[in-house]
PDB file of C-alpha atoms in Angstrom:
ATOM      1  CA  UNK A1237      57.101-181.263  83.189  1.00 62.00           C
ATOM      2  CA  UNK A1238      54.917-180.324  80.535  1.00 66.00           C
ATOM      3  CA  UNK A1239      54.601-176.804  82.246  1.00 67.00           C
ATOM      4  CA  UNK A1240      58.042-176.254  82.413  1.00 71.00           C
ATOM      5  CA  UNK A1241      58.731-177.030  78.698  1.00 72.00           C
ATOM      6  CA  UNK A1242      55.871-174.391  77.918  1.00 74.00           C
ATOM      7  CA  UNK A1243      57.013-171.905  80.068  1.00 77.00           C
ATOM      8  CA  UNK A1244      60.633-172.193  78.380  1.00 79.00           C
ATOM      9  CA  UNK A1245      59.075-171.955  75.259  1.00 80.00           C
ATOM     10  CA  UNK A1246      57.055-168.787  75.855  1.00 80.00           C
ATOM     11  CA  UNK A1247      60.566-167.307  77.547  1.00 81.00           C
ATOM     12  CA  UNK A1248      62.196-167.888  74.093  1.00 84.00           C
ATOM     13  CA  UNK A1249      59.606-166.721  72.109  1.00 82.00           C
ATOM     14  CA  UNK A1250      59.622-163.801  73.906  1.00 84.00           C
ATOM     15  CA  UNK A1251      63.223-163.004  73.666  1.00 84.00           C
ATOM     16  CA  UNK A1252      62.738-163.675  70.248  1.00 83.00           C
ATOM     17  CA  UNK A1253      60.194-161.004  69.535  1.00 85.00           C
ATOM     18  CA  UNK A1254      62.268-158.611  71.756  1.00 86.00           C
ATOM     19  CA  UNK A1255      65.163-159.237  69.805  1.00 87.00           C
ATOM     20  CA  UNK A1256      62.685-159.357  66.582  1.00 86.00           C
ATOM     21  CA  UNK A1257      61.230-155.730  67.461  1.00 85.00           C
ATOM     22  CA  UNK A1258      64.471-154.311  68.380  1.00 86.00           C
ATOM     23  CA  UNK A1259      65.706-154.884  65.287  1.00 85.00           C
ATOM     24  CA  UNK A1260      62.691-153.528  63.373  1.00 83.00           C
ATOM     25  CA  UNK A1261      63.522-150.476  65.553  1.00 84.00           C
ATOM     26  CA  UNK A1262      66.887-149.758  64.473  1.00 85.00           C
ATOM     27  CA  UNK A1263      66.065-150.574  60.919  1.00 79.00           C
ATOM     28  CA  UNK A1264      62.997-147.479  60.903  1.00 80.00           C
ATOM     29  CA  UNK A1265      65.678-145.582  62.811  1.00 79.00           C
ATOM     30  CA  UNK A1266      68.383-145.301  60.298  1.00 79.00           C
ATOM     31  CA  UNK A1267      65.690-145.637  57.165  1.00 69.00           C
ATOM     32  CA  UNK A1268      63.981-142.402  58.537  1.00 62.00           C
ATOM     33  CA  UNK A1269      67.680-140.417  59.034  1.00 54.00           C
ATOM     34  CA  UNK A1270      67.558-140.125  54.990  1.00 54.00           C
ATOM     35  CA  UNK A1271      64.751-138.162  54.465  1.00 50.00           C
ATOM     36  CA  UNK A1272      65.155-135.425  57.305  1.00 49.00           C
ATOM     37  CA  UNK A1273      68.465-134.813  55.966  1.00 51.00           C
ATOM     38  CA  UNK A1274      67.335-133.843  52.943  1.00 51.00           C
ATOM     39  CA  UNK A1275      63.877-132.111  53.969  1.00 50.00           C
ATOM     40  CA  UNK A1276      66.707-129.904  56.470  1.00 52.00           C
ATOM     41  CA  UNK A1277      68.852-129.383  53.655  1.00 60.00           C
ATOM     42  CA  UNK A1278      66.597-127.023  51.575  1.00 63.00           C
ATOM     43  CA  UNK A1279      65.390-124.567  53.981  1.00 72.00           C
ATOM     44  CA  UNK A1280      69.031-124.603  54.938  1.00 74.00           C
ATOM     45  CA  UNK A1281      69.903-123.541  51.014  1.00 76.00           C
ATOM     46  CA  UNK A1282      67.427-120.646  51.610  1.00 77.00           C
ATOM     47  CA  UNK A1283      68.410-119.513  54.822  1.00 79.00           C
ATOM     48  CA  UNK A1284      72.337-119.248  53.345  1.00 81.00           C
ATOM     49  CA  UNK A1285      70.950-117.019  50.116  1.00 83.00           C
ATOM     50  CA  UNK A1286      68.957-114.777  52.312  1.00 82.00           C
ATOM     51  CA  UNK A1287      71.945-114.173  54.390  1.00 79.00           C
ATOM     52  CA  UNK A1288      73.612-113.467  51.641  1.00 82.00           C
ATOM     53  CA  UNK A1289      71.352-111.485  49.664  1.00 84.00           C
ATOM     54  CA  UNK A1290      71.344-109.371  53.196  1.00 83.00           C
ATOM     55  CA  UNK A1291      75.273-109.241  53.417  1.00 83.00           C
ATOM     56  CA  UNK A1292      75.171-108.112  49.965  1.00 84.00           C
ATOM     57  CA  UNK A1293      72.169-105.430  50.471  1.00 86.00           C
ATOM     58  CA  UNK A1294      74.619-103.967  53.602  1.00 85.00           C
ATOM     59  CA  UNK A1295      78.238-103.941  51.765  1.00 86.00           C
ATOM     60  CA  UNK A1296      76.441-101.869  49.126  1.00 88.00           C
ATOM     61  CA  UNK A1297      74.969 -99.375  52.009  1.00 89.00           C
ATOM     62  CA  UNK A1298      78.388 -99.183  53.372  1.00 89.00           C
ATOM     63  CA  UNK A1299      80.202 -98.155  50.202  1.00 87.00           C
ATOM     64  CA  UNK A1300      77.254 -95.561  49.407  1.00 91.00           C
ATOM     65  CA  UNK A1301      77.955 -93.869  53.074  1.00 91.00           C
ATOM     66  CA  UNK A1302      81.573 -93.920  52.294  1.00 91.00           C
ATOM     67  CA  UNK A1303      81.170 -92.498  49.089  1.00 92.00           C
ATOM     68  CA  UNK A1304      78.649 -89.590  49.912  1.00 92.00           C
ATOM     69  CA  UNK A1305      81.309 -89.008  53.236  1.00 92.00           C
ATOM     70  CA  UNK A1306      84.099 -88.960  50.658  1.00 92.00           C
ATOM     71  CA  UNK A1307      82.293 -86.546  48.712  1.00 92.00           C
ATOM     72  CA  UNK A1308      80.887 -84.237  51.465  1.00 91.00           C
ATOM     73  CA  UNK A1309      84.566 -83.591  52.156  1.00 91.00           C
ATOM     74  CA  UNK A1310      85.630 -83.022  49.041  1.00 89.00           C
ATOM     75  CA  UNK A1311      82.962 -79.972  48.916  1.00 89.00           C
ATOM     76  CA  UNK A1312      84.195 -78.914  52.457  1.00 88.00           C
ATOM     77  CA  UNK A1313      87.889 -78.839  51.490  1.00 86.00           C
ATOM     78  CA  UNK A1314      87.174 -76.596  48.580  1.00 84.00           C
ATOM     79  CA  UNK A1315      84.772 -74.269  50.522  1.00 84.00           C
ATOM     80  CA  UNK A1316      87.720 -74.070  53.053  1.00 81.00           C
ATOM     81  CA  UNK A1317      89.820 -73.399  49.871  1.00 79.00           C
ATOM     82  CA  UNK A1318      88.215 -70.567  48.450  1.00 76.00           C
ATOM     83  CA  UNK A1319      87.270 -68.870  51.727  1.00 69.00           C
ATOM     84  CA  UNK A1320      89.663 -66.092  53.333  1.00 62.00           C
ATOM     85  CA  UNK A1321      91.799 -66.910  55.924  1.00 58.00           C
ATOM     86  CA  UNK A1322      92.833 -63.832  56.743  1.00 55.00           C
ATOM     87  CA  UNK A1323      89.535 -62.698  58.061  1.00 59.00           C
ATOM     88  CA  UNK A1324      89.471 -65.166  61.408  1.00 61.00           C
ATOM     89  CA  UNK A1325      89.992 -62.847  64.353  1.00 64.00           C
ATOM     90  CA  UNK A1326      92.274 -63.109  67.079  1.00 64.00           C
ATOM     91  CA  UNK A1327      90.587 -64.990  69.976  1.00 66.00           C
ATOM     92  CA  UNK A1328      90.008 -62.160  72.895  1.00 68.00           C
ATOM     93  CA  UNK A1329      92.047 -62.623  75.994  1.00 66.00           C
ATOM     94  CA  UNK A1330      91.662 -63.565  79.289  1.00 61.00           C
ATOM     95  CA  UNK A1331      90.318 -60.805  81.716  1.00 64.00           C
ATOM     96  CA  UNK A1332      90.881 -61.049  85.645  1.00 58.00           C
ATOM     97  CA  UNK A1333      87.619 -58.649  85.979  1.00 64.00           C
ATOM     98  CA  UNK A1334      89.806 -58.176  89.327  1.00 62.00           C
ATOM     99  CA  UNK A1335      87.620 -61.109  91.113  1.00 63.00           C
ATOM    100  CA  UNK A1336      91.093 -63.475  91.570  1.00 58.00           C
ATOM    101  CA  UNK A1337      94.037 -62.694  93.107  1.00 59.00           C
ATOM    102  CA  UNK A1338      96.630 -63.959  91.361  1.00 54.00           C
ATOM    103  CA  UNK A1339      99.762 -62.311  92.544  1.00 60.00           C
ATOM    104  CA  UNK A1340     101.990 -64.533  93.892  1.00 65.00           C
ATOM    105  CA  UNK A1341     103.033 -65.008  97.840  1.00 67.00           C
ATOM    106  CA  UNK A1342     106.199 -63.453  98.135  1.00 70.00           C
ATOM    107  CA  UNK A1343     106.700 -64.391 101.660  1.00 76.00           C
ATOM    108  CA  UNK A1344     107.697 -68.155 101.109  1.00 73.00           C
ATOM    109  CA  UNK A1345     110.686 -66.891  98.572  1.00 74.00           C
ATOM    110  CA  UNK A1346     111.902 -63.921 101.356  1.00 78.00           C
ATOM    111  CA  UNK A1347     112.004 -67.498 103.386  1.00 77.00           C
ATOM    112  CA  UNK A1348     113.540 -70.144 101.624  1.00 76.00           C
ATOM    113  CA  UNK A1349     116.197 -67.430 100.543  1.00 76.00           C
ATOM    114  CA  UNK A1350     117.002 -66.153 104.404  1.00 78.00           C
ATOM    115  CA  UNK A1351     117.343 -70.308 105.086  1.00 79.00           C
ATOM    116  CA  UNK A1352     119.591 -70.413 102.010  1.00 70.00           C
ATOM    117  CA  UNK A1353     116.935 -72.752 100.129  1.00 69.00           C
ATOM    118  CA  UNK A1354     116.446 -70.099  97.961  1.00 58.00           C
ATOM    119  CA  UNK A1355     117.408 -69.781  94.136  1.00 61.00           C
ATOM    120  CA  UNK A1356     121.026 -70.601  94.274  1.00 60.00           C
ATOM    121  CA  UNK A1357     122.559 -67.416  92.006  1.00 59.00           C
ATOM    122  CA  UNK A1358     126.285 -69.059  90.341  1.00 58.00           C
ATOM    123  CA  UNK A1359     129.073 -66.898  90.300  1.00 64.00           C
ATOM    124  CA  UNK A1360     131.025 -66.519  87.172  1.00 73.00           C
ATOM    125  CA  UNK A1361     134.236 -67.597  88.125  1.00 80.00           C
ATOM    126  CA  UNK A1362     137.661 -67.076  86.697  1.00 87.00           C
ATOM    127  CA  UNK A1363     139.575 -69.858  85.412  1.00 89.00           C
ATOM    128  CA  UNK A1364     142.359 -68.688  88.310  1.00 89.00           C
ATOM    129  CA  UNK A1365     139.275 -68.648  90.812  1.00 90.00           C
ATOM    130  CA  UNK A1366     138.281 -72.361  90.074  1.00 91.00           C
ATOM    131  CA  UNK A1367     141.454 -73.990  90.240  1.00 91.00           C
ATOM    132  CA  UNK A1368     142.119 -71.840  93.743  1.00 92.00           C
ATOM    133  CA  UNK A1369     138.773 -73.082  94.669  1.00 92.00           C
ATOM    134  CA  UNK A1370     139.889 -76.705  94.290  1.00 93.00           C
ATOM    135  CA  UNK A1371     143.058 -76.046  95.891  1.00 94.00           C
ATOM    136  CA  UNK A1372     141.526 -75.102  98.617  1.00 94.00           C
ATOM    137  CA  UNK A1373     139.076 -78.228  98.995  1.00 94.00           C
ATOM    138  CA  UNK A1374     141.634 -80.044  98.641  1.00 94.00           C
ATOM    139  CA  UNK A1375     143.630 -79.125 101.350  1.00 94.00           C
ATOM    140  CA  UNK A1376     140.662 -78.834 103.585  1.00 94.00           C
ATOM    141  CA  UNK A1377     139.738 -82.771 102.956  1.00 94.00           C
ATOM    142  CA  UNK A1378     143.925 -83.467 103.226  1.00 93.00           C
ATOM    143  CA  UNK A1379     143.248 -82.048 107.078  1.00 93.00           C
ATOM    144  CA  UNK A1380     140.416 -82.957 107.741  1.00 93.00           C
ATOM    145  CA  UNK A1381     141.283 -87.017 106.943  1.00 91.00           C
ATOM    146  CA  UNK A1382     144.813 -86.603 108.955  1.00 91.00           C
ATOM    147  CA  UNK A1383     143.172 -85.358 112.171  1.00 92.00           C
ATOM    148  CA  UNK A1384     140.565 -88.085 111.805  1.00 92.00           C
ATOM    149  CA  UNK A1385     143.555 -90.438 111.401  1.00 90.00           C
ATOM    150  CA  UNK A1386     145.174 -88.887 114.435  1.00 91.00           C
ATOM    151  CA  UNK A1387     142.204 -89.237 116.658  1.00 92.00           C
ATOM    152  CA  UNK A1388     141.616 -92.651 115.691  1.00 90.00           C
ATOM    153  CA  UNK A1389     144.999 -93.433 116.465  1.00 90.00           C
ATOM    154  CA  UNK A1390     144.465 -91.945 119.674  1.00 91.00           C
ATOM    155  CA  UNK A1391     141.174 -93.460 120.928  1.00 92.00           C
ATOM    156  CA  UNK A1392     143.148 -97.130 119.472  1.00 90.00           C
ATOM    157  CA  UNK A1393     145.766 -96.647 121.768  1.00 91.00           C
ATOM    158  CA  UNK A1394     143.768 -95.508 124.895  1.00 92.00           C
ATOM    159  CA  UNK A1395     141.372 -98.558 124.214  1.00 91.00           C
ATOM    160  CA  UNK A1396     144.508-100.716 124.153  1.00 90.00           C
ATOM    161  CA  UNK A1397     146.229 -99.272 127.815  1.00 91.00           C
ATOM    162  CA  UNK A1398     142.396 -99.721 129.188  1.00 91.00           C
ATOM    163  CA  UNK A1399     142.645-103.388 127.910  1.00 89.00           C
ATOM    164  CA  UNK A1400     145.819-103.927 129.774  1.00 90.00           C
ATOM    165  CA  UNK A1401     148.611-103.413 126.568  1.00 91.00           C
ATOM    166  CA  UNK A1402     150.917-100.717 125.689  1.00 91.00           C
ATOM    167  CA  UNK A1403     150.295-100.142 122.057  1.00 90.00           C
ATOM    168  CA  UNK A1404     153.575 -98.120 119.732  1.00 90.00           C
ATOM    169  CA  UNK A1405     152.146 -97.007 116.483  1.00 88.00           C
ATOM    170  CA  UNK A1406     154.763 -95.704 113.503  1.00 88.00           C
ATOM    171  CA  UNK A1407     154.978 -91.952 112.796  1.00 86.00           C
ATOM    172  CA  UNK A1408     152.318 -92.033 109.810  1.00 85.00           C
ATOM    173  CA  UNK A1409     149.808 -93.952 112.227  1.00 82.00           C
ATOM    174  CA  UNK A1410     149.137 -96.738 109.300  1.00 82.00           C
ATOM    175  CA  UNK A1411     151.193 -99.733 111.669  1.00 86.00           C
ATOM    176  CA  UNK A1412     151.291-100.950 114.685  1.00 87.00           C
ATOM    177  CA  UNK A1413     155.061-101.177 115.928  1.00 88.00           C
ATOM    178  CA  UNK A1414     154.538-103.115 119.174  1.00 89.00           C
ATOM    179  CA  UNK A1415     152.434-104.065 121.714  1.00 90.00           C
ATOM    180  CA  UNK A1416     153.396-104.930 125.339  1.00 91.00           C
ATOM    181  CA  UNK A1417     151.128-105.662 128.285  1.00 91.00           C
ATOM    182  CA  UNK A1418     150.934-103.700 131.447  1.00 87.00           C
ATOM    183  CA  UNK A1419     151.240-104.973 134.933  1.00 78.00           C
ATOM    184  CA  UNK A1420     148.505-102.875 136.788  1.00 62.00           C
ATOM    185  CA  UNK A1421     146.310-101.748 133.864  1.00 48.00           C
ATOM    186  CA  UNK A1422     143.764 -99.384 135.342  1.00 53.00           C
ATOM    187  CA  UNK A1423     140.793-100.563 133.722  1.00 49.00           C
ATOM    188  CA  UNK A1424     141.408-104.566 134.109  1.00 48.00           C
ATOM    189  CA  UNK A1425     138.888-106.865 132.112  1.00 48.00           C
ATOM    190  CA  UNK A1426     137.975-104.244 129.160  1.00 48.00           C
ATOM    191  CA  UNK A1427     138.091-105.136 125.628  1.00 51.00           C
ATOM    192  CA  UNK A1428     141.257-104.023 123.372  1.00 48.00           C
ATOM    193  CA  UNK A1429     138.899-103.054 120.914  1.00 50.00           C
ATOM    194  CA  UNK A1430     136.008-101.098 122.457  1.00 49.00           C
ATOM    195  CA  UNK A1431     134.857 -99.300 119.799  1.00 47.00           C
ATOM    196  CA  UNK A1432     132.259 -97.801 121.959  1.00 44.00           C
ATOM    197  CA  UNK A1433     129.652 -95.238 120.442  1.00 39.00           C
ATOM    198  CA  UNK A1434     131.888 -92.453 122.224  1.00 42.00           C
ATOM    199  CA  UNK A1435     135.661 -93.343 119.636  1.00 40.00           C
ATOM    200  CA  UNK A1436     134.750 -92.100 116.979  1.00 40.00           C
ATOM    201  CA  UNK A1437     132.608 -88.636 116.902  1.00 36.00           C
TER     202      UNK A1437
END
């Protein structure tokens, strides 16, 4: 019993001077923060004024080189100035010294212009000439778009008697007037509207 009580007592006493020593720790902790602080601080102060003192030491070496720049060109624009212009020489041209041949090949023009790729030369044209000139076009593309009418007209209806109908357009080809189905068609089974690769050329 009396073994037990001791050993609880040295387990206390223990935590005691563990919580005892702790606390002696934290207190030299934050007493020694203080003086660090303040032994930092100065060299701190010194290293700032040297940096500045060097800042200070290379603005003013700037400015001189800007100034004595400033000044060289001062004395070079007045040299320039006073010299005489009118004594540069003309810069010598270039010589061939025959070693290049630099004539051009005349043989791809003669070409492009036999495959009419050539320069394309305008003719002056007359007022009279250019509106005959559009005339003209115009009457070619009025042609050309009523026999492409016509021949569509004419593969439609042949598509349409293969498909088994007898299709009656209107004069101007733009309607279909009726359509009535044949009793033997020769091609049975084919499609009204075979638009084959072969219609339309």
């Amino acid at each position: 019993m009396t073994s037990q009580k001791s050993q609880k007592e040295n387990s206390m006493l223990l935590a005691l001077l563990l919580f005892v020593g702790a606390a002696v720790m934290i207190f030299v902790y934050l007493g020694s923060e203080d003086p660090p602080k303040k032994v930092a601080s100065a060299p701190v102060a010194a290293k700032s004024e040297k940096f500045e003192k060097s800042v200070n030491r290379h603005l003013m070496l700037t400015n001189e080189k800007m100034e004595m720049a400033r000044q060289r060109m001062q004395v070079e624009n007045a040299r320039l100035m006073n010299s005489d212009f009118n004594s540069t020489t003309a810069q010598s041209a270039y010589h061939n010294e025959n070693r290049l041949d630099l004539t051009s090949d005349t043989r791809a023009q003669e070409l492009a212009e036999e495959l009419g790729r050539g320069s394309r030369k305008e003719e002056s044209l007359s007022p009279h000439d250019i509106v005959q000139k559009e005339l003209f076009n115009a009457e070619q593309q009025a042609e050309y778009s009523q026999a492409y009418k016509e021949e569509y007209a004419r593969q439609f209806v042949e598509n349409a008697r293969r498909g088994g109908y007898r299709v009656i357009l209107s004069e101007d080809l733009s309607r279909v007037l009726s359509v009535t189905p044949i009793r033997n068609p020769s091609g049975a089974g084919m499609n009204v509207f075979d638009y084959s690769s072969e219609a339309i050329q």
